[in-house]
XYZ file of C-alpha atoms in Angstrom:
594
model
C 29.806 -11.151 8.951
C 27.723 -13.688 11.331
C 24.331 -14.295 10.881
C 23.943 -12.874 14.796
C 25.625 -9.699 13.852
C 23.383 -9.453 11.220
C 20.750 -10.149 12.920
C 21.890 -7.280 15.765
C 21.803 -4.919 13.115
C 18.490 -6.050 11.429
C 17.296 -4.762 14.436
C 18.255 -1.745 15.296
C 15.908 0.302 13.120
C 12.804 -1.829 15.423
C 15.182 -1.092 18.394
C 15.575 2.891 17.707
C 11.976 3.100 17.255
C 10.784 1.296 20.639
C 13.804 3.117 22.392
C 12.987 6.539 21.688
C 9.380 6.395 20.525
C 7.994 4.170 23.452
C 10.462 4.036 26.324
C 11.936 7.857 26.369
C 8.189 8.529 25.108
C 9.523 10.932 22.327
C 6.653 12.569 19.549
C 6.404 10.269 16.625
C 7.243 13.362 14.534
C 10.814 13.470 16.545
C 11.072 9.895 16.457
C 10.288 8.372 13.506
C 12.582 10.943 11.405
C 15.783 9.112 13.534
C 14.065 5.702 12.745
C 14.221 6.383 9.003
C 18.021 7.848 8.699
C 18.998 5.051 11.011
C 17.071 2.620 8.866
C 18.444 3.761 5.726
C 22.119 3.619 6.974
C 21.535 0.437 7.719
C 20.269 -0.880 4.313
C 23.160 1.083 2.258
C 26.088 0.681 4.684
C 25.538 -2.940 5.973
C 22.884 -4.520 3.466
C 24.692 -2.515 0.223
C 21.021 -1.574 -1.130
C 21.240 0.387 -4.130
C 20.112 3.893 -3.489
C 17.695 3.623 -6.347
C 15.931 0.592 -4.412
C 15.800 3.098 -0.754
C 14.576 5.811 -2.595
C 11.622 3.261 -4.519
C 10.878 2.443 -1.437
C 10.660 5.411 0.294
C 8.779 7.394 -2.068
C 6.659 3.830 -2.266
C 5.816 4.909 1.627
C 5.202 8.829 1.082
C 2.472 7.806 -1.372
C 0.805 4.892 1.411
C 1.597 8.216 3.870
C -0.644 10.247 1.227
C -3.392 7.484 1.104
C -3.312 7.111 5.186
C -3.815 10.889 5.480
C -6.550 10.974 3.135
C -8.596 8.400 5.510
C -7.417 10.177 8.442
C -9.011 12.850 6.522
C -11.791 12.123 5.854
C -13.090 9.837 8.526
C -12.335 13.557 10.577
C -14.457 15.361 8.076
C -16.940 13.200 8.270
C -17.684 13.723 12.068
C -16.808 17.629 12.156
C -19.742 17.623 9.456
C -22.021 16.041 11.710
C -20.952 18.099 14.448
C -21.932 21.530 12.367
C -25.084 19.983 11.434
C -25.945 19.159 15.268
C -26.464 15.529 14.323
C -23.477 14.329 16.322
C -25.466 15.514 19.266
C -27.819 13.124 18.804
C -25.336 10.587 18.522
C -24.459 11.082 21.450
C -27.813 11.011 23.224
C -28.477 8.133 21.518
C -25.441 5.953 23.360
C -26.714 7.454 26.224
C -29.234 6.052 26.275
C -28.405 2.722 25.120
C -26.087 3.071 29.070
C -24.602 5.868 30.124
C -21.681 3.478 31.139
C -18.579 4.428 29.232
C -17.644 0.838 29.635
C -20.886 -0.289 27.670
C -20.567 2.480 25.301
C -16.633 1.366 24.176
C -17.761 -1.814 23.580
C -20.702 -0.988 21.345
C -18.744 1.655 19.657
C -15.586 0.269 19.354
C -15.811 -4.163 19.678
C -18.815 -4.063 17.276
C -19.662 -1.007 15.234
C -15.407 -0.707 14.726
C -15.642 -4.776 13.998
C -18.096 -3.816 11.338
C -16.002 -0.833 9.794
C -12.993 -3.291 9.664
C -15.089 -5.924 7.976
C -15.854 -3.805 5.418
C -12.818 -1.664 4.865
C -9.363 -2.294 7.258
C -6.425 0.195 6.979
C -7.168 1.812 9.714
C -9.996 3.193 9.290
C -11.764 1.697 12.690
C -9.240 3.317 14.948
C -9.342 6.993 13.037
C -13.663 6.651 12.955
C -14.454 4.913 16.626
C -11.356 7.422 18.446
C -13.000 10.602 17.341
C -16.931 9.217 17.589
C -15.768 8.273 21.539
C -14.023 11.725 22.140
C -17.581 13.198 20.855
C -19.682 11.015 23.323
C -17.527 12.054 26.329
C -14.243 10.590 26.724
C -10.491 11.590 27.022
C -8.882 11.742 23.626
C -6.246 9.544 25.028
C -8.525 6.330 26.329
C -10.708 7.033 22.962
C -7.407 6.073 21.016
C -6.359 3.008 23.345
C -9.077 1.347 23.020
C -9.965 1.732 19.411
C -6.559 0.336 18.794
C -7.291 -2.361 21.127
C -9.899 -3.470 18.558
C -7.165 -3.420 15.705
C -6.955 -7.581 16.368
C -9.618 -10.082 16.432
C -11.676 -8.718 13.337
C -8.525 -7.674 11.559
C -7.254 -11.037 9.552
C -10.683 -10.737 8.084
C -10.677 -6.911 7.426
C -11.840 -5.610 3.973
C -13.222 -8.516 2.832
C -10.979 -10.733 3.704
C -7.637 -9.039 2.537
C -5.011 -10.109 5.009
C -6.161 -13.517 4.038
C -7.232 -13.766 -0.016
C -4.017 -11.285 -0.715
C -1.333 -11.503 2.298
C -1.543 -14.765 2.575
C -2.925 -15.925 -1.059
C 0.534 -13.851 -2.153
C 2.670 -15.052 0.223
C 2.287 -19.158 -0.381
C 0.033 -19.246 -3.467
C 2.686 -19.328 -6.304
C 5.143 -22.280 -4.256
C 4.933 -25.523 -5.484
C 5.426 -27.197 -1.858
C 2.246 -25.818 -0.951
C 0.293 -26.816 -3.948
C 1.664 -30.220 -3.398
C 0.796 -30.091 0.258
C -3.060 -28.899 -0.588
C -2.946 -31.924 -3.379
C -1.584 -34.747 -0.494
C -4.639 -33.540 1.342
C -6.908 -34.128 -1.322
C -7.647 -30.348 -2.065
C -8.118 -27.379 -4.198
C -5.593 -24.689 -3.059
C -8.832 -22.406 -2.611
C -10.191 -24.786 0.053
C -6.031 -24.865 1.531
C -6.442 -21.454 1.409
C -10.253 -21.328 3.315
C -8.958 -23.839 5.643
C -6.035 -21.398 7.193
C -8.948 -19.135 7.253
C -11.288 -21.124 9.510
C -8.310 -22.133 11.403
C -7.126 -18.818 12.212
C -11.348 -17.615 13.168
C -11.073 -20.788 15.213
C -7.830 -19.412 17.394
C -9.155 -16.235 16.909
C -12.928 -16.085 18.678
C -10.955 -18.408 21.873
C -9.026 -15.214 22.790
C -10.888 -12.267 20.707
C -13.568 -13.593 23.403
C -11.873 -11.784 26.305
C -10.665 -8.558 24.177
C -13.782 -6.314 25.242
C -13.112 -7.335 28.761
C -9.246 -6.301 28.469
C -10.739 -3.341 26.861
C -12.852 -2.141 29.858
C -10.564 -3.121 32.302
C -7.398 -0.924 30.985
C -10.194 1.988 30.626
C -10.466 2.057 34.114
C -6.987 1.523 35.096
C -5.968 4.412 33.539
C -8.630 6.624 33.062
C -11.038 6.040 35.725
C -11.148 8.189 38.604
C -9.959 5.504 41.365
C -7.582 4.033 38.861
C -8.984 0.564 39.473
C -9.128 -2.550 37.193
C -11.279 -4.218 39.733
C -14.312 -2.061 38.425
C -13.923 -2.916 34.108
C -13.562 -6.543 35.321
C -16.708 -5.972 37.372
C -18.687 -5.837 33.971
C -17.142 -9.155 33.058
C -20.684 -11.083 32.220
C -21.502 -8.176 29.620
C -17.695 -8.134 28.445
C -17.566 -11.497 27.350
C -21.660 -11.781 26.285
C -20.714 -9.085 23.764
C -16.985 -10.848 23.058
C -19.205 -14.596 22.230
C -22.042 -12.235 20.016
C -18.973 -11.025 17.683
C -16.917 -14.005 17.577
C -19.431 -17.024 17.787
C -20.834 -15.715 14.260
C -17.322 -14.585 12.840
C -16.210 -18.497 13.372
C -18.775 -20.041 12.008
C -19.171 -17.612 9.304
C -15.672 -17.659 8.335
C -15.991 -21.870 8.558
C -18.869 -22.154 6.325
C -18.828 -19.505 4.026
C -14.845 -18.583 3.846
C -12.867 -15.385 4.456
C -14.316 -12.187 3.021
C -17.205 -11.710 5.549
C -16.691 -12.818 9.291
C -15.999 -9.451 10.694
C -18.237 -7.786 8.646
C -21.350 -9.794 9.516
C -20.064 -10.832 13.482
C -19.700 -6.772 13.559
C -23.609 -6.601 12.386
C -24.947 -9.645 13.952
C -23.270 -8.656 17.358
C -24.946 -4.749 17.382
C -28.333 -6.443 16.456
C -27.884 -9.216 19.571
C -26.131 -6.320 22.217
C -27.356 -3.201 22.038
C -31.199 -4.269 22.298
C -29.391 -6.085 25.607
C -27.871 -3.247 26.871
C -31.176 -1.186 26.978
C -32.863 -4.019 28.873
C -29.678 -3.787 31.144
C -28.941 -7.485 31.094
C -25.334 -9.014 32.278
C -24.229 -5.530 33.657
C -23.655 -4.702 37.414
C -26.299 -1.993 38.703
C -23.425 0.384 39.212
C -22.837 2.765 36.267
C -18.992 3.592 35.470
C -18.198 7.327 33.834
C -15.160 8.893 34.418
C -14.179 11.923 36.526
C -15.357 15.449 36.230
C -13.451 17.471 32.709
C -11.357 19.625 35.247
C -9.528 16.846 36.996
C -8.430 14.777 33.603
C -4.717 14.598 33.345
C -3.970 17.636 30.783
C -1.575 14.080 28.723
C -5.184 12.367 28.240
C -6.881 15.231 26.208
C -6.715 16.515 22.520
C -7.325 19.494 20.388
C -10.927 17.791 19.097
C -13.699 20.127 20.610
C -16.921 18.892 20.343
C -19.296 20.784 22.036
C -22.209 19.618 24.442
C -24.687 22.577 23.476
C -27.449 21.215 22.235
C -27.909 22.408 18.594
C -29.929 24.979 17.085
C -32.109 22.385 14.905
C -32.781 19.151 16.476
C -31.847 15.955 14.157
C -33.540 12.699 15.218
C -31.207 9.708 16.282
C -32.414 7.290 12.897
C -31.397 10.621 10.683
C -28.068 11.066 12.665
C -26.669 7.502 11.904
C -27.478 7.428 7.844
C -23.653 8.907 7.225
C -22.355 5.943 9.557
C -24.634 3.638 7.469
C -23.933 4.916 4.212
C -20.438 4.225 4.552
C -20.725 1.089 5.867
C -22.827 0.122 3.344
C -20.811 2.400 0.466
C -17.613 0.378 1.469
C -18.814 -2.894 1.278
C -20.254 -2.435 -1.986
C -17.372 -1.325 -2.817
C -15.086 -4.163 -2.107
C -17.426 -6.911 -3.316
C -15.419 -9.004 -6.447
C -18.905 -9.986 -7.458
C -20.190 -6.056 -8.755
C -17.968 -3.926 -11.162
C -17.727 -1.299 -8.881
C -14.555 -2.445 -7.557
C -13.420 -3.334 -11.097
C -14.408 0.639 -11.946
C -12.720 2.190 -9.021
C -8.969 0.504 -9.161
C -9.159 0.123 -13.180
C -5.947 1.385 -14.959
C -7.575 4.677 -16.204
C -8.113 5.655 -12.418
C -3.952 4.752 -11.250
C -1.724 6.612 -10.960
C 1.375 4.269 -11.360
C 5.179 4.752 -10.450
C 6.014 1.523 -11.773
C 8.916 2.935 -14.166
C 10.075 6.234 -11.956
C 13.237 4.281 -10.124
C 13.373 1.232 -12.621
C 13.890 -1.330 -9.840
C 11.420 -3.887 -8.901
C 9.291 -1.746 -6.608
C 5.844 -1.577 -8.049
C 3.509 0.687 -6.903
C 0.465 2.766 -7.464
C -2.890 4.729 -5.976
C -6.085 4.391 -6.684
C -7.649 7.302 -4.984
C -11.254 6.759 -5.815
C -11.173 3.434 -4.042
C -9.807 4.729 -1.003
C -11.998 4.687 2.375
C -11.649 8.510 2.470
C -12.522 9.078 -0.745
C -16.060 7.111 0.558
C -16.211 9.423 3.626
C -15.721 12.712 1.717
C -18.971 11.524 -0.425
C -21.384 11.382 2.375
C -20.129 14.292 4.299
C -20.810 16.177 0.710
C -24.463 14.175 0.690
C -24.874 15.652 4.593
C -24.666 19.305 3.335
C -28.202 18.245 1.815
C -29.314 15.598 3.817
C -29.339 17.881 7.003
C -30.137 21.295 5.197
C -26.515 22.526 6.076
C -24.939 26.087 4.582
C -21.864 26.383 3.193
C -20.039 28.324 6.016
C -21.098 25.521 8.606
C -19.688 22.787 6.049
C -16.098 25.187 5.317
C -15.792 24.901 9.259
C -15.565 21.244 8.662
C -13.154 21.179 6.403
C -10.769 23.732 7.686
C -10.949 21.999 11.392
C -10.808 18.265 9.843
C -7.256 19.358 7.437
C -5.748 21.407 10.114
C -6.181 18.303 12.125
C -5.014 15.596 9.355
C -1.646 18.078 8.926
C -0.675 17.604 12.433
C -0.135 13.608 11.891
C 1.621 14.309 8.882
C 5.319 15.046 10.269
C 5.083 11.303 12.130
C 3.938 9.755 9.154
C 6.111 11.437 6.436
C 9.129 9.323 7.892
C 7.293 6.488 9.835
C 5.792 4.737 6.620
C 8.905 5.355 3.987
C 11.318 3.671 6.849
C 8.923 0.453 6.789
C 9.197 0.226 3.086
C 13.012 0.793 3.741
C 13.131 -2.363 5.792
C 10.856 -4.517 4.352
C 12.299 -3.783 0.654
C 15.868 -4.420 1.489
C 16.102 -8.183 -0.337
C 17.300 -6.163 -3.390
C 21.337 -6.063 -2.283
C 24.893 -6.449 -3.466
C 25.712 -8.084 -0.022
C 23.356 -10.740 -1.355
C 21.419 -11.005 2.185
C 17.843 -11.674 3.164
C 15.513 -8.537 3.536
C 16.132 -7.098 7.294
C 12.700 -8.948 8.789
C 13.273 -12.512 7.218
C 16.624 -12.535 7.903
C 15.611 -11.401 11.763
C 12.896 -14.239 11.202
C 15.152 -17.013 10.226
C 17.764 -16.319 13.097
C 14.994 -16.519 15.547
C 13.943 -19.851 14.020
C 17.523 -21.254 14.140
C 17.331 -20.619 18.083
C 13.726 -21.679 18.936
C 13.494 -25.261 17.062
C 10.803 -27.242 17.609
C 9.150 -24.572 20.395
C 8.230 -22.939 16.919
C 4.484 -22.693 17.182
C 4.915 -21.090 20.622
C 6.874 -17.632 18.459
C 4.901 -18.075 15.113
C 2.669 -15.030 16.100
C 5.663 -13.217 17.046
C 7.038 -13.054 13.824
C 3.486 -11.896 12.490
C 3.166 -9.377 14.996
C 6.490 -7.984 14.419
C 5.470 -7.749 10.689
C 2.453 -6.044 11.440
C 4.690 -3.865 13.678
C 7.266 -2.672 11.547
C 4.718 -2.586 8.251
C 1.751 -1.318 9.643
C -0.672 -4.006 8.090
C -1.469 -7.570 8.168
C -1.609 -7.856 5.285
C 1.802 -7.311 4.478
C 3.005 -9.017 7.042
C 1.433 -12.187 6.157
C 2.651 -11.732 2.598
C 6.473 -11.339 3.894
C 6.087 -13.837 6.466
C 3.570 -16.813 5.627
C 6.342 -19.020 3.155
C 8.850 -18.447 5.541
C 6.339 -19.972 8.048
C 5.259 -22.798 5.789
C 9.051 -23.257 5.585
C 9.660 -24.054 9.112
C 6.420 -26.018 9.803
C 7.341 -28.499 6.913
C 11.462 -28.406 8.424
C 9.655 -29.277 12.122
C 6.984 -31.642 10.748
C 4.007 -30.065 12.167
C 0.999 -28.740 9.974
C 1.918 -25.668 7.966
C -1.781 -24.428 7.370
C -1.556 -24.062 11.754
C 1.721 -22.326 12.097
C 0.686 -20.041 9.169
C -2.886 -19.413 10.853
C -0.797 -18.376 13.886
C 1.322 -16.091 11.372
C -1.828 -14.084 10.935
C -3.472 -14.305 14.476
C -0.016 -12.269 15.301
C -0.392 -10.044 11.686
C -3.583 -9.224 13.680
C -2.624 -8.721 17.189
C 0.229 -6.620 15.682
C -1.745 -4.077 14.518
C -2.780 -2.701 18.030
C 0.928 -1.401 18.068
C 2.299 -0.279 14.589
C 3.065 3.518 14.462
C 1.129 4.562 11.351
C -1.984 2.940 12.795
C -1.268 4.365 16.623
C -0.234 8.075 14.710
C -3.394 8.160 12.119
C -5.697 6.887 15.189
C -4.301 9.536 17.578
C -4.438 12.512 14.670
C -8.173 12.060 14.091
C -8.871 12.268 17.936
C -6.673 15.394 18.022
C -4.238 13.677 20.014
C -0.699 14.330 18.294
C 3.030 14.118 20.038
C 1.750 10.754 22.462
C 2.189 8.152 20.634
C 5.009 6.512 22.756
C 2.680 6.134 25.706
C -0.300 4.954 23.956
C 2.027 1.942 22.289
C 3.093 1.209 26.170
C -0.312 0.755 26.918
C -1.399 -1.443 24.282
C 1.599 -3.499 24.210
C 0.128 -5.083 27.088
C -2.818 -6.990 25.161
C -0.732 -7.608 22.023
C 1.259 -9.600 24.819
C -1.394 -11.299 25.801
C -2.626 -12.014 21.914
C 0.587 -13.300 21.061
C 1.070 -15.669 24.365
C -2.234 -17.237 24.450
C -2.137 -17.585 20.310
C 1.555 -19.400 20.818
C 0.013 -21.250 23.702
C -2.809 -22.766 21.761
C -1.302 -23.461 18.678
C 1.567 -25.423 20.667
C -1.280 -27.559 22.220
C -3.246 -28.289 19.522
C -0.229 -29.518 17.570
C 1.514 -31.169 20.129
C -1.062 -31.843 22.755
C -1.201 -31.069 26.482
C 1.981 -32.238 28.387
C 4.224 -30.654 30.230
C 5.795 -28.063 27.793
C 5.807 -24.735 26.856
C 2.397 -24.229 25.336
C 0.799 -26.191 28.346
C 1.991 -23.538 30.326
C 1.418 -20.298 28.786
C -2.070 -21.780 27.670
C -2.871 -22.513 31.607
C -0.708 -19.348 32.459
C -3.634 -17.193 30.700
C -6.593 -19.090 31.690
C -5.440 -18.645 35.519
C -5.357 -15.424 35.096
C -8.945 -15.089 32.996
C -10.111 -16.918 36.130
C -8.611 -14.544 38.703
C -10.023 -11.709 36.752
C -13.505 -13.109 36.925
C -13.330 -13.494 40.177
C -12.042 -9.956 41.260
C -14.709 -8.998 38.874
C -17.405 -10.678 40.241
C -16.160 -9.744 44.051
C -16.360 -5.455 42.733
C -19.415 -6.460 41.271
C -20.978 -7.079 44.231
C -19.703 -4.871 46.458
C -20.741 -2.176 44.140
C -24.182 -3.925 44.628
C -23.750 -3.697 48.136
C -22.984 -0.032 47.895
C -25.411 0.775 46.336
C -28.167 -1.070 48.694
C -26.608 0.754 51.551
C -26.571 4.273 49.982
């Protein structure tokens, strides 16, 4: 059989899952089940995987499912708790009055504080805490989702601690005796090779993470605002990209001086201490406030089953008080990922695994460690909130029969979604003696393309992150191969493979167990389709101006591709600023004449 045919059917399980799940917009739970037989057929029919390897795999995914549930879980319990205890009402006072703009507030909540929550733990587990915290300060369950996903890219290569790098990557090349040459020619340790496609990729990373709370506001009020305009996010364009430069300025230079583990964490930190203090003094935003219409005339498609209640509560909690869970775990999960203490060492030891190694006896390793999970760190200080706000046991058994009623609901999607992932990615192991299903789609595309390489590199990362739901694994299926075809091209691997992981990143805003968990803990279920068609469109814009920049800075401006999709996006950053700017004022105007 050709390499194109195979390649045609190498795609077909990513092709049944964008035709049905996000062009005929069916549920995840109808559409991912189709996506897995199809996916399946395809490895034992065409690839001639042993069944023992499939069903490795797919019990490999059911026990990630588990694990994704759990955080789903219990970032969910976590904020029904503070709901019973009436301190999520002061939450939400609290952002309001930071701004009562909803743009303001998404960036806060969602740019930074989610920034913060990826820094210290990834998975996830931004999207399923900022999507129901926004749904409690106000919004549509729908935009809550978009644009907490929208945040799944800048601070994600450097999520928990620098995973996608120190393991997708670190696994990926680390063992391959071309690269150790490679970082020997250049006169260094493979840990600096290794830091230097770190700083490389914060470098690429804080040019167009810059404009992602801009794109952020601007889809908000596209589709959720009452006039459906874009003109009036873009008209908050001088706080949009203030906030973008107080995230990504310190994530570059951290992640250039002191390596991968903490740039999102600390840009997360260092950008709430330098905006919100801002956005209470009002500075860089238009004197227009944005909200968006009145409850009764939101499309019935944007809202979920979440209820959160506006009542004020019975006993009054103070804001400080309100934010020590949201602390807690921020400060809980970093300790807990920190090499340099033994509670990591403690929580993922062998006597805390449970391993299915031997089950299958194929090649497929895999185990849980539960205690280390995010969720296991949520359900710990939603337990310490029963004392720390003085809360009785009925209020607290409302949380958790609301928060696993709600976790259930994502679980049909899921059940299917993440085994057919570990289907694909796991089909190397064959009698037909073929490349796994994404490499071998990887490889064809690389046969076409040629030298234009750099301009697809994040492509092939984002369709990693696409089909395995992390960037980490894509990076670790992905960054040899991209090594491979930097050294074939003669251009600088530790580029191309920085551009790997810019599209590992940018991929994330799209993969179905990260669009299904976000949309479960905001009570949104059965949408997931029409949330991915929405955020396709700044993955697009990731992966362009990524491909764009990496062509130019390793072949220089000219006229070629990367010229033009580089001054492609930068006309159109200037055309936004400029309808921005234009709203902005005659919202000022507006306002002087009312």
């Amino acid at each position: 059989m050709s390499l194109g045919v195979l390649s045609l059917l190498a795609l077909v399980p990513i092709l049944t899952v964008l035709i049905f799940l996000v062009i005929l917009r069916w549920p995840a739970s109808r559409a991912m089940p189709l996506a897995f037989v199809v996916t399946a057929a395809v490895a034992l029919l065409v690839w001639k995987v042993p069944f023992n390897q499939v069903a490795a795999a797919s019990s490999r995914g059911l026990v990630t499912v588990i694990e994704v549930l759990f955080i789903v879980f219990g970032a969910i319990l976590l904020l029904n708790t503070l709901k019973e205890s009436g301190a999520l009402h002061s939450i939400r006072e609290g952002f309001t009055n930071v701004s009562p703009d909803r743009r303001v507030q998404a960036i806060i909540i969602c740019w930074l504080f989610g920034s913060f929550i990826e820094g210290a733990s990834g998975f996830g587990t931004p999207a399923a805490i900022a999507a129901p915290l926004l749904v409690a300060v106000g919004f549509p369950a729908m935009a809550a989702v978009m644009v907490a996903l929208i945040i799944q890219s800048t601070p994600v290569t450097f999520g928990a601690i620098g995973t996608p790098i120190l393991i997708g990557v670190n696994n990926g090349i680390g063992a391959d005796e071309k690269v150790l040459a490679t970082a020997a020619e250049l006169g260094m340790t493979y840990e600096a090779y290794l830091n230097s496609i770190g700083a490389q990729t914060a470098i690429f990373h804080a040019i167009i993470g810059t404009l992602i709370p801009l794109f952020m506001v601007a889809m908000l009020t596209w589709f959720f605002g009452k006039n459906k305009s874009i003109a009036e996010g873009l008209a908050i364009w001088k706080f949009a990209i203030f906030a973008g430069l107080a995230f990504t300025v310190p994530y570059a230079l951290i992640a250039n001086l002191l390596g991968p583990e903490f740039p999102s964490l600390f840009g997360g930190l260092i950008g709430l201490a330098i905006v919100v203090p801002a956005a209470k003094r009002g500075l860089f935003m238009p004197k227009k406030t944005w909200d968006f219409d009145r409850k009764e005339n939101w499309d019935p498609e944007w809202v979920g089953k979440l209820k959160i209640t506006n009542e004020a509560p019975v006993k009054k909690v103070s804001v400080y008080k309100a934010w020590i869970p949201y602390v807690l775990v921020g400060l809980l999960l970093v300790l807990t990922r920190l090499n340099d203490l033994p509670i990591k060492g403690w929580l993922t030891s062998d006597a805390v695994k449970i391993n299915f190694t031997e089950v299958f006896g194929t090649s497929i390793s895999f185990a849980s460690t539960p205690f280390y999970l995010p969720g296991t760190i949520m359900v710990v200080v939603s337990l310490i909130c029963i004392a720390l706000f003085g809360m009785n046991g009925q209020a607290y058994g409302r949380a958790v029969k609301e928060s696993f009623m709600t976790t259930v609901s994502a679980a049909a999607a899921l059940l299917f979604a993440v085994p057919m992932v570990q289907v694909f990615i796991n089909s190397g192991v064959n009698a037909a003696e073929l490349a796994s299903m994404p490499i071998l789609l990887a490889e064809s595309v690389s046969l076409v393309i040629g030298d234009n390489w750099p301009a697809v590199a994040p492509l092939i990362g984002a369709l990693g992150a696409f089909v395995a739901g992390s960037n980490t694994i894509s990076n670790m299926m992905f960054s040899l191969f991209q090594f491979g075809v930097a050294d074939n091209i003669g251009v600088n691997p530790s580029t191309i493979i920085a551009l790997q992981a810019i599209g590992g990143a940018a991929g994330n805003m799209i993969c179905v167990h990260n669009v299904v968990a976000a949309s479960a803990a905001a009570g949104l279920v059965g949408r997931e389709g029409t949330l991915i068609r929405k955020t396709m469109i700044p993955t697009l814009y990731y992966i362009v101006f990524a491909g764009g920049l990496g062509f130019v800075f390793l072949y220089g401006v000219g006229f070629n591709i990367g010229t033009f999709m580089v001054l492609a996006v930068v006309a159109g950053i200037i055309y936004a600023i400029l309808k921005g700017s234009k709203q902005s004022k005659k919202d000022q105007d507006d306002q002087i004449a009312a």
